[in-house]
Short mmCIF file of C-alpha atoms and ligand atoms in Angstrom, two decimals:
data_model
loop_
_atom_site.label_atom_id
_atom_site.label_comp_id
_atom_site.label_asym_id
_atom_site.label_seq_id
_atom_site.Cartn_x
_atom_site.Cartn_y
_atom_site.Cartn_z
CA UNK Q 1 -38.49 -53.54 -37.17
CA UNK Q 2 -37.93 -50.64 -39.85
CA UNK Q 3 -40.53 -49.06 -41.43
CA UNK Q 4 -38.43 -47.82 -44.30
CA UNK Q 5 -34.98 -47.20 -45.68
CA UNK Q 6 -34.85 -50.51 -47.84
CA UNK Q 7 -37.00 -51.84 -51.06
CA UNK Q 8 -38.89 -54.68 -50.82
CA UNK Q 9 -37.37 -55.48 -54.55
CA UNK Q 10 -33.76 -56.00 -53.04
CA UNK Q 11 -32.65 -59.38 -53.08
CA UNK Q 12 -30.05 -59.30 -50.21
CA UNK Q 13 -27.30 -61.31 -49.10
CA UNK Q 14 -27.31 -63.23 -45.94
CA UNK Q 15 -25.56 -61.12 -44.01
CA UNK Q 16 -27.58 -57.87 -45.35
CA UNK Q 17 -30.51 -59.40 -44.39
CA UNK Q 18 -28.96 -59.77 -40.91
CA UNK Q 19 -28.01 -56.39 -40.70
CA UNK Q 20 -30.77 -54.46 -42.13
CA UNK Q 21 -33.24 -56.76 -39.55
CA UNK Q 22 -30.86 -56.18 -36.91
CA UNK Q 23 -29.91 -52.91 -37.16
CA UNK Q 24 -33.56 -51.49 -36.48
CA UNK Q 25 -35.03 -54.31 -34.32
CA UNK Q 26 -34.80 -53.11 -30.75
CA UNK Q 27 -35.93 -55.09 -27.59
CA UNK Q 28 -38.98 -53.61 -25.27
CA UNK Q 29 -39.33 -56.23 -23.18
CA UNK Q 30 -39.73 -55.78 -19.29
CA UNK Q 31 -37.33 -56.32 -16.81
CA UNK Q 32 -38.09 -58.83 -13.44
CA UNK Q 33 -35.78 -59.85 -10.84
CA UNK Q 34 -35.66 -63.54 -10.69
CA UNK Q 35 -33.54 -65.65 -7.83
CA UNK Q 36 -30.28 -67.06 -9.15
CA UNK Q 37 -31.03 -70.44 -9.10
CA UNK Q 38 -34.12 -70.03 -11.39
CA UNK Q 39 -32.01 -67.24 -13.71
CA UNK Q 40 -30.52 -70.42 -16.30
CA UNK Q 41 -30.79 -69.36 -19.40
CA UNK Q 42 -32.75 -66.07 -19.04
CA UNK Q 43 -31.29 -62.69 -20.54
CA UNK Q 44 -29.19 -60.13 -18.42
CA UNK Q 45 -31.24 -57.25 -18.63
CA UNK Q 46 -28.16 -54.63 -17.18
CA UNK Q 47 -24.70 -54.83 -16.52
CA UNK Q 48 -23.66 -56.76 -12.88
CA UNK Q 49 -20.94 -54.58 -11.22
CA UNK Q 50 -18.90 -56.24 -8.43
CA UNK Q 51 -19.74 -54.83 -5.41
CA UNK Q 52 -16.32 -56.27 -3.52
CA UNK Q 53 -13.63 -57.83 -4.97
CA UNK Q 54 -12.96 -61.55 -5.69
CA UNK Q 55 -11.47 -63.26 -4.03
CA UNK Q 56 -12.09 -60.59 -1.22
CA UNK Q 57 -8.90 -61.20 0.70
CA UNK Q 58 -5.28 -62.77 -0.09
CA UNK Q 59 -5.77 -66.46 0.09
CA UNK Q 60 -4.05 -69.54 -0.05
CA UNK Q 61 -4.01 -72.06 -3.63
CA UNK Q 62 -3.29 -75.01 -1.58
CA UNK Q 63 -2.82 -76.63 1.86
CA UNK Q 64 0.30 -76.24 3.30
CA UNK Q 65 2.80 -73.77 5.04
CA UNK Q 66 2.52 -70.27 4.54
CA UNK Q 67 6.10 -68.59 4.54
CA UNK Q 68 8.24 -65.58 3.75
CA UNK Q 69 9.98 -66.11 0.25
CA UNK Q 70 13.28 -63.97 2.27
CA UNK Q 71 13.65 -66.62 4.03
CA UNK Q 72 16.10 -68.79 1.71
CA UNK Q 73 17.24 -71.02 4.15
CA UNK Q 74 16.15 -74.67 4.18
CA UNK Q 75 16.60 -74.85 7.96
CA UNK Q 76 13.21 -76.18 10.14
CA UNK Q 77 11.01 -73.12 10.35
CA UNK Q 78 8.33 -73.24 13.52
CA UNK Q 79 5.11 -73.06 13.00
CA UNK Q 80 3.55 -70.29 15.23
CA UNK Q 81 -0.52 -70.52 13.98
CA UNK Q 82 -2.60 -72.51 12.36
CA UNK Q 83 -5.85 -71.24 10.65
CA UNK Q 84 -8.09 -73.68 8.65
CA UNK Q 85 -10.73 -72.73 6.28
CA UNK Q 86 -13.42 -69.91 7.51
CA UNK Q 87 -11.07 -69.09 10.18
CA UNK Q 88 -8.26 -66.25 10.25
CA UNK Q 89 -4.91 -66.54 11.28
CA UNK Q 90 -3.91 -64.66 14.04
CA UNK Q 91 -0.71 -64.07 13.80
CA UNK Q 92 2.14 -62.10 11.88
CA UNK Q 93 5.35 -63.79 10.37
CA UNK Q 94 8.46 -62.93 11.47
CA UNK Q 95 11.81 -64.46 10.76
CA UNK Q 96 12.20 -68.22 10.03
CA UNK Q 97 8.84 -68.79 11.12
CA UNK Q 98 5.65 -70.75 9.05
CA UNK Q 99 1.91 -70.92 9.60
CA UNK Q 100 -0.35 -74.11 8.93
CA UNK Q 101 -2.62 -72.66 6.34
CA UNK Q 102 -5.36 -74.61 4.24
CA UNK Q 103 -6.78 -73.85 0.69
CA UNK Q 104 -8.63 -70.88 1.08
CA UNK Q 105 -7.41 -69.39 4.28
CA UNK Q 106 -6.37 -65.86 4.23
CA UNK Q 107 -2.91 -65.21 4.86
CA UNK Q 108 -1.79 -63.96 7.25
CA UNK Q 109 0.62 -60.61 7.84
CA UNK Q 110 4.30 -61.52 6.51
CA UNK Q 111 2.96 -64.57 4.22
CA UNK Q 112 3.87 -63.88 0.64
CA UNK Q 113 4.29 -67.65 -0.64
CA UNK Q 114 2.61 -70.96 0.14
CA UNK Q 115 4.36 -74.48 0.17
CA UNK Q 116 2.30 -77.13 -0.04
CA UNK Q 117 2.13 -79.82 2.58
CA UNK Q 118 3.55 -82.22 -0.15
CA UNK Q 119 6.73 -80.82 -0.10
CA UNK Q 120 7.01 -79.84 3.53
CA UNK Q 121 8.12 -82.43 6.80
CA UNK Q 122 6.52 -81.26 9.89
CA UNK Q 123 8.51 -82.36 12.90
CA UNK Q 124 6.34 -81.60 16.10
CA UNK Q 125 5.92 -77.81 16.07
CA UNK Q 126 8.63 -77.40 13.14
CA UNK Q 127 8.17 -77.81 9.59
CA UNK Q 128 11.22 -78.48 7.41
CA UNK Q 129 10.20 -76.51 3.32
CA UNK Q 130 12.77 -76.92 0.88
CA UNK Q 131 14.53 -73.56 -0.15
CA UNK Q 132 14.14 -70.99 -3.19
CA UNK Q 133 10.37 -70.68 -2.20
CA UNK Q 134 9.46 -67.58 -5.19
CA UNK Q 135 7.41 -64.73 -3.73
CA UNK Q 136 4.01 -65.03 -4.47
CA UNK Q 137 3.90 -68.88 -5.12
CA UNK Q 138 0.60 -70.53 -4.50
CA UNK Q 139 -0.99 -66.95 -3.34
CA UNK Q 140 -4.35 -65.78 -4.90
CA UNK Q 141 -4.32 -62.45 -4.69
CA UNK Q 142 -7.39 -60.25 -3.91
CA UNK Q 143 -9.51 -59.18 -7.05
CA UNK Q 144 -7.21 -61.47 -9.46
CA UNK Q 145 -11.05 -62.91 -10.47
CA UNK Q 146 -12.67 -59.77 -10.58
CA UNK Q 147 -12.32 -56.50 -9.23
CA UNK Q 148 -14.20 -54.47 -6.98
CA UNK Q 149 -16.72 -51.91 -9.15
CA UNK Q 150 -15.70 -53.81 -12.55
CA UNK Q 151 -18.16 -55.26 -14.61
CA UNK Q 152 -18.56 -59.23 -14.08
CA UNK Q 153 -21.10 -59.56 -16.42
CA UNK Q 154 -22.72 -57.51 -19.25
CA UNK Q 155 -26.98 -56.52 -20.19
CA UNK Q 156 -27.80 -59.25 -22.91
CA UNK Q 157 -25.96 -61.99 -21.57
CA UNK Q 158 -27.76 -65.19 -21.62
CA UNK Q 159 -27.33 -66.54 -18.49
CA UNK Q 160 -25.35 -69.73 -17.81
CA UNK Q 161 -24.38 -72.16 -15.25
CA UNK Q 162 -20.30 -70.80 -14.73
CA UNK Q 163 -22.20 -66.84 -14.86
CA UNK Q 164 -24.67 -67.95 -11.93
CA UNK Q 165 -21.78 -69.43 -9.77
CA UNK Q 166 -20.09 -66.24 -10.29
CA UNK Q 167 -23.24 -63.98 -9.39
CA UNK Q 168 -23.71 -66.17 -6.24
CA UNK Q 169 -19.95 -65.75 -5.59
CA UNK Q 170 -20.21 -62.58 -5.81
CA UNK Q 171 -23.68 -62.57 -2.85
CA UNK Q 172 -26.44 -61.65 -4.95
CA UNK Q 173 -29.69 -63.60 -4.55
CA UNK Q 174 -31.56 -62.07 -7.30
CA UNK Q 175 -30.79 -60.95 -11.15
CA UNK Q 176 -32.42 -58.53 -13.44
CA UNK Q 177 -33.75 -60.61 -16.26
CA UNK Q 178 -35.71 -59.97 -19.21
CA UNK Q 179 -39.05 -61.05 -19.49
CA UNK Q 180 -39.68 -63.75 -21.69
CA UNK Q 181 -40.36 -62.91 -25.56
CA UNK Q 182 -43.75 -64.06 -26.57
CA UNK Q 183 -43.85 -65.22 -30.13
CA UNK Q 184 -46.81 -66.65 -31.88
CA UNK Q 185 -46.33 -69.43 -34.19
CA UNK Q 186 -48.52 -70.44 -37.03
CA UNK Q 187 -48.08 -73.02 -40.14
CA UNK Q 188 -50.33 -72.60 -42.81
CA UNK Q 189 -51.13 -74.70 -45.64
CA UNK Q 190 -54.72 -76.83 -46.55
CA UNK Q 191 -52.70 -79.92 -47.02
CA UNK Q 192 -51.56 -79.93 -43.39
CA UNK Q 193 -52.80 -82.32 -40.27
CA UNK Q 194 -52.04 -82.18 -37.03
CA UNK Q 195 -49.90 -85.09 -35.90
CA UNK Q 196 -52.74 -88.10 -33.90
CA UNK Q 197 -55.17 -87.63 -36.67
CA UNK Q 198 -55.97 -90.03 -39.67
CA UNK Q 199 -54.05 -88.61 -43.03
CA UNK Q 200 -56.53 -88.08 -45.59
CA UNK Q 201 -54.95 -88.53 -49.39
CA UNK Q 202 -53.08 -85.51 -50.49
CA UNK Q 203 -52.26 -84.50 -47.45
CA UNK Q 204 -49.12 -84.43 -44.94
CA UNK Q 205 -48.66 -84.25 -41.56
CA UNK Q 206 -47.55 -80.68 -40.01
CA UNK Q 207 -43.55 -80.75 -38.97
CA UNK Q 208 -42.52 -77.18 -39.11
CA UNK Q 209 -44.62 -76.02 -35.98
CA UNK Q 210 -42.47 -78.66 -34.36
CA UNK Q 211 -39.44 -77.82 -35.73
CA UNK Q 212 -39.57 -74.19 -35.36
CA UNK Q 213 -41.57 -74.31 -31.89
CA UNK Q 214 -38.49 -75.93 -30.48
CA UNK Q 215 -35.90 -73.77 -31.51
CA UNK Q 216 -37.70 -70.63 -30.42
CA UNK Q 217 -38.08 -72.36 -26.81
CA UNK Q 218 -34.39 -73.19 -26.89
CA UNK Q 219 -33.71 -69.68 -27.64
CA UNK Q 220 -35.82 -69.00 -24.66
CA UNK Q 221 -38.90 -67.96 -26.26
CA UNK Q 222 -42.74 -68.19 -24.57
CA UNK Q 223 -44.18 -69.73 -27.66
CA UNK Q 224 -47.87 -69.69 -28.17
CA UNK Q 225 -48.66 -72.62 -30.61
CA UNK Q 226 -51.45 -71.38 -32.98
CA UNK Q 227 -52.18 -73.94 -35.00
CA UNK Q 228 -52.38 -74.61 -38.53
CA UNK Q 229 -53.85 -71.91 -41.06
CA UNK Q 230 -55.85 -72.90 -43.99
CA UNK Q 231 -54.64 -71.42 -47.67
CA UNK Q 232 -57.05 -68.39 -47.63
CA UNK Q 233 -56.17 -64.22 -47.25
CA UNK Q 234 -58.78 -63.97 -45.24
CA UNK Q 235 -58.06 -65.91 -42.79
CA UNK Q 236 -54.34 -65.61 -42.40
CA UNK Q 237 -54.98 -61.71 -42.02
CA UNK Q 238 -57.58 -62.16 -39.45
CA UNK Q 239 -55.37 -64.68 -37.86
CA UNK Q 240 -52.19 -62.74 -37.76
CA UNK Q 241 -54.06 -58.81 -36.62
CA UNK Q 242 -55.49 -61.14 -33.62
CA UNK Q 243 -52.41 -62.68 -32.77
CA UNK Q 244 -50.08 -59.19 -32.80
CA UNK Q 245 -52.48 -57.90 -29.95
CA UNK Q 246 -50.52 -60.28 -27.44
CA UNK Q 247 -47.30 -60.92 -28.76
CA UNK Q 248 -43.81 -59.71 -29.56
CA UNK Q 249 -43.21 -61.69 -32.55
CA UNK Q 250 -45.14 -63.49 -35.20
CA UNK Q 251 -44.17 -66.58 -37.17
CA UNK Q 252 -45.16 -68.66 -39.88
CA UNK Q 253 -44.38 -71.28 -42.31
CA UNK Q 254 -45.22 -72.11 -45.62
CA UNK Q 255 -47.59 -69.52 -48.29
CA UNK Q 256 -44.73 -67.23 -48.84
CA UNK Q 257 -43.58 -68.79 -52.16
CA UNK Q 258 -44.64 -67.19 -55.85
CA UNK Q 259 -47.68 -70.18 -56.17
CA UNK Q 260 -50.99 -69.14 -56.51
CA UNK Q 261 -52.18 -70.64 -53.00
CA UNK Q 262 -49.45 -68.33 -51.33
CA UNK Q 263 -51.38 -66.22 -49.52
CA UNK Q 264 -49.27 -65.17 -46.49
CA UNK Q 265 -47.03 -62.09 -48.40
CA UNK Q 266 -50.55 -60.65 -49.68
CA UNK Q 267 -51.72 -60.87 -46.03
CA UNK Q 268 -49.03 -58.96 -44.43
CA UNK Q 269 -48.96 -56.49 -47.36
CA UNK Q 270 -52.44 -55.68 -46.95
CA UNK Q 271 -52.44 -55.05 -42.90
CA UNK Q 272 -48.98 -54.26 -42.58
CA UNK Q 273 -45.50 -53.98 -44.11
CA UNK Q 274 -43.19 -56.40 -45.95
CA UNK Q 275 -39.71 -55.38 -45.75
CA UNK Q 276 -37.72 -58.38 -47.28
CA UNK Q 277 -38.81 -61.09 -49.70
CA UNK Q 278 -36.31 -63.66 -50.64
CA UNK Q 279 -32.42 -63.62 -49.47
CA UNK Q 280 -29.69 -65.45 -51.54
CA UNK Q 281 -29.48 -67.95 -48.95
CA UNK Q 282 -29.64 -72.15 -49.83
CA UNK Q 283 -32.18 -73.50 -48.92
CA UNK Q 284 -34.50 -70.75 -47.50
CA UNK Q 285 -34.56 -68.06 -50.21
CA UNK Q 286 -38.61 -67.70 -49.70
CA UNK Q 287 -38.33 -65.85 -46.58
CA UNK Q 288 -40.66 -62.88 -46.02
CA UNK Q 289 -39.96 -60.53 -42.54
CA UNK Q 290 -42.68 -57.66 -42.25
CA UNK Q 291 -44.47 -56.11 -39.63
CA UNK Q 292 -48.08 -56.36 -38.68
CA UNK Q 293 -49.63 -53.60 -36.47
CA UNK Q 294 -45.37 -52.66 -35.31
CA UNK Q 295 -45.08 -56.66 -34.15
CA UNK Q 296 -42.59 -57.74 -36.47
CA UNK Q 297 -43.44 -60.84 -38.42
CA UNK Q 298 -41.32 -63.45 -40.36
CA UNK Q 299 -42.76 -66.00 -42.78
CA UNK Q 300 -40.36 -69.23 -43.11
CA UNK Q 301 -40.61 -71.15 -46.51
CA UNK Q 302 -43.15 -74.36 -46.11
CA UNK Q 303 -40.15 -76.70 -47.26
CA UNK Q 304 -38.93 -78.32 -44.03
CA UNK Q 305 -35.57 -77.76 -43.80
CA UNK Q 306 -35.71 -74.17 -45.49
CA UNK Q 307 -37.57 -73.42 -42.47
CA UNK Q 308 -35.27 -74.10 -40.09
CA UNK Q 309 -32.25 -72.84 -42.13
CA UNK Q 310 -34.16 -69.49 -42.61
CA UNK Q 311 -34.90 -69.61 -38.69
CA UNK Q 312 -31.38 -70.69 -37.29
CA UNK Q 313 -29.71 -68.60 -39.82
CA UNK Q 314 -31.77 -65.52 -41.18
CA UNK Q 315 -33.70 -65.46 -38.27
CA UNK Q 316 -32.35 -66.40 -34.85
CA UNK Q 317 -30.40 -63.06 -35.19
CA UNK Q 318 -33.15 -61.07 -35.12
CA UNK Q 319 -35.15 -62.93 -32.42
CA UNK Q 320 -32.31 -62.51 -30.04
CA UNK Q 321 -31.97 -58.92 -30.96
CA UNK Q 322 -35.89 -58.66 -30.22
CA UNK Q 323 -35.49 -60.90 -26.68
CA UNK Q 324 -32.28 -58.29 -25.75
CA UNK Q 325 -29.45 -60.45 -25.97
CA UNK Q 326 -26.52 -59.65 -27.58
CA UNK Q 327 -26.08 -61.00 -30.64
CA UNK Q 328 -22.60 -62.23 -31.79
CA UNK Q 329 -22.47 -63.88 -35.49
CA UNK Q 330 -22.12 -67.93 -34.82
CA UNK Q 331 -18.32 -68.81 -35.10
CA UNK Q 332 -17.57 -70.90 -37.97
CA UNK Q 333 -14.95 -73.78 -37.73
CA UNK Q 334 -12.50 -74.48 -40.34
CA UNK Q 335 -12.63 -78.31 -40.70
CA UNK Q 336 -11.71 -80.75 -44.18
CA UNK Q 337 -14.45 -82.05 -46.44
CA UNK Q 338 -14.30 -85.49 -46.96
CA UNK Q 339 -16.74 -84.74 -50.26
CA UNK Q 340 -16.67 -83.04 -53.15
CA UNK Q 341 -19.45 -80.92 -55.40
CA UNK Q 342 -19.68 -78.55 -58.18
CA UNK Q 343 -22.62 -76.28 -57.30
CA UNK Q 344 -23.37 -72.93 -59.60
CA UNK Q 345 -22.92 -69.83 -57.26
CA UNK Q 346 -25.28 -66.87 -56.42
CA UNK Q 347 -26.55 -67.99 -52.85
CA UNK Q 348 -24.84 -68.96 -49.68
CA UNK Q 349 -25.35 -72.54 -49.07
CA UNK Q 350 -25.94 -74.38 -45.80
CA UNK Q 351 -25.06 -77.99 -46.29
CA UNK Q 352 -26.48 -80.62 -43.62
CA UNK Q 353 -23.31 -82.98 -42.66
CA UNK Q 354 -22.03 -84.92 -40.17
CA UNK Q 355 -18.56 -85.01 -38.73
CA UNK Q 356 -16.68 -88.31 -39.21
CA UNK Q 357 -13.30 -88.34 -37.51
CA UNK Q 358 -13.10 -84.37 -37.47
CA UNK Q 359 -14.26 -84.16 -41.54
CA UNK Q 360 -17.41 -82.82 -42.86
CA UNK Q 361 -19.35 -85.41 -44.45
CA UNK Q 362 -22.56 -84.67 -46.58
CA UNK Q 363 -25.67 -85.93 -45.81
CA UNK Q 364 -26.93 -87.93 -49.06
CA UNK Q 365 -30.25 -86.18 -49.40
CA UNK Q 366 -30.06 -82.56 -50.07
CA UNK Q 367 -33.09 -81.54 -50.59
CA UNK Q 368 -34.94 -78.59 -49.07
CA UNK Q 369 -37.65 -81.19 -47.99
CA UNK Q 370 -35.33 -83.99 -46.83
CA UNK Q 371 -36.14 -83.58 -42.97
CA UNK Q 372 -34.48 -86.59 -42.44
CA UNK Q 373 -30.77 -84.93 -43.03
CA UNK Q 374 -31.35 -81.98 -40.64
CA UNK Q 375 -32.04 -84.93 -38.05
CA UNK Q 376 -28.66 -86.62 -38.89
CA UNK Q 377 -26.43 -83.61 -39.40
CA UNK Q 378 -24.25 -82.02 -36.49
CA UNK Q 379 -24.30 -79.28 -38.45
CA UNK Q 380 -24.02 -77.30 -41.58
CA UNK Q 381 -20.96 -76.68 -44.17
CA UNK Q 382 -21.36 -73.13 -45.04
CA UNK Q 383 -20.45 -72.31 -48.53
CA UNK Q 384 -20.18 -69.04 -49.74
CA UNK Q 385 -22.18 -67.48 -52.28
CA UNK Q 386 -18.92 -67.17 -55.40
CA UNK Q 387 -18.34 -71.02 -54.06
CA UNK Q 388 -18.56 -72.97 -57.06
CA UNK Q 389 -16.26 -76.55 -56.29
CA UNK Q 390 -15.71 -78.31 -52.97
CA UNK Q 391 -13.02 -80.67 -53.60
CA UNK Q 392 -12.40 -83.72 -51.35
CA UNK Q 393 -9.89 -82.57 -48.14
CA UNK Q 394 -10.49 -78.90 -48.67
CA UNK Q 395 -10.99 -76.62 -45.69
CA UNK Q 396 -14.53 -75.69 -45.29
CA UNK Q 397 -16.40 -73.54 -42.77
CA UNK Q 398 -18.55 -75.66 -39.84
CA UNK Q 399 -21.46 -74.50 -38.02
CA UNK Q 400 -22.27 -76.72 -35.53
CA UNK Q 401 -26.09 -77.09 -35.40
CA UNK Q 402 -26.14 -77.40 -30.86
CA UNK Q 403 -24.30 -73.40 -31.48
CA UNK Q 404 -27.55 -72.27 -33.27
CA UNK Q 405 -29.82 -73.54 -30.56
CA UNK Q 406 -28.95 -71.57 -27.58
P1 AMP H 501 -45.48 -73.81 -49.41
O1 AMP H 501 -44.19 -72.74 -49.39
O2 AMP H 501 -47.03 -73.55 -48.82
O3 AMP H 501 -46.02 -73.94 -50.85
O4 AMP H 501 -44.68 -75.35 -48.96
C1 AMP H 501 -43.40 -75.67 -49.57
C2 AMP H 501 -43.99 -77.00 -49.16
O5 AMP H 501 -43.51 -77.45 -48.12
C3 AMP H 501 -44.94 -78.13 -49.52
O6 AMP H 501 -44.73 -79.11 -50.38
C4 AMP H 501 -45.72 -77.92 -48.64
O7 AMP H 501 -46.56 -79.31 -48.14
C5 AMP H 501 -44.69 -78.20 -47.38
N1 AMP H 501 -45.09 -77.78 -45.95
C6 AMP H 501 -45.68 -76.52 -46.07
N2 AMP H 501 -45.80 -76.34 -44.50
C7 AMP H 501 -45.27 -77.54 -43.70
C8 AMP H 501 -45.43 -77.87 -42.47
N3 AMP H 501 -45.93 -77.11 -41.71
N4 AMP H 501 -44.57 -79.29 -42.34
C9 AMP H 501 -44.35 -79.75 -43.67
N5 AMP H 501 -44.37 -79.15 -44.94
C10 AMP H 501 -44.82 -78.05 -44.79
MG1 MG H 502 -48.20 -73.95 -48.76
#
């Protein structure tokens, strides 16, 4: 995280805030080896270079007969040998000859095309093959998938099922991955109560810790649930200082706005540094980014939709960077709006929308506290800072929630 270089007073755009945070954040996590079956969702710590080519040898792509494509004739060819999967045909094909092959069996010397068995007529030791087989037909070439010595996977990749299959195909039993990012997660607010206990008048149940805990775990972090902090600068200061000793990232929600009960920013200033406060994002503007004892700190807004939007849009890139993952801005899909609206420009806005018949439909309540709008949403309509109107049928940018939770 940065220690200098930009002013706290700067009111940054979403992209500037992300760029500023990520440019100066680094992954300091150790590497461990895990067996491939345990590596799903882990972050690759080193490039994986292919120790041999894949496939390792030229082989048949179908069950059928291996031939020489120069033999144009349709007259029957003599079947000189046979090789099933796992076996190697011990023959070299001469003119007018064929070899019985199965999917994946190595191509014997001389074979440069494989004709699928459905197109062939077998009669005893002979097989009739249609004329005009092009060279290379149904042949899989050594190295056409991955070449020996080439990079098969890049450091920073979050491993998906297909990546694990690829590493297994390359003969690897273990993979170097980053240990998980340890995150301490707090809620703040005297009005908050833990679900399951009776609710006194004027209080509400803590929702943010559940939303943000799950966002963090879905990104692969190990989260310590630190509970609810009171609205007291002393309490926040002590708790953050203590958590910084055992965590790689500190996250709070609430208490970062401008009310006199908002103590989180003051606490962070007192014991660390605040680099960003307020970003041109809606919802989610009052977000505080800094560090405590050199541990990055994210102070999310209290309103539940604002907290999740600020986390997924602004803070997720930083979390991924700290976790050792390469961050690519999420894809924005062009989609037709089924709604119209007029808004005041100035902030990039993430409206909760559903997909209906391939069109974006606005969730009816868009308030920063209306958490059900997120439950009903498939994703966000992403309106740029300068957008003032959306007309029905306009093409807008759609950001699926699922793309942000991985
Ligand atoms: P604050 O920024 O602390 O003033 O909070 C703004 C609004 O969000 C208030 O209505 C808070 O009650 C609410 N809020 C803060 N934290 C949470 C939380 N963890 N869960 C649900 N609502 C919250
Ligand atoms: Mg509060």
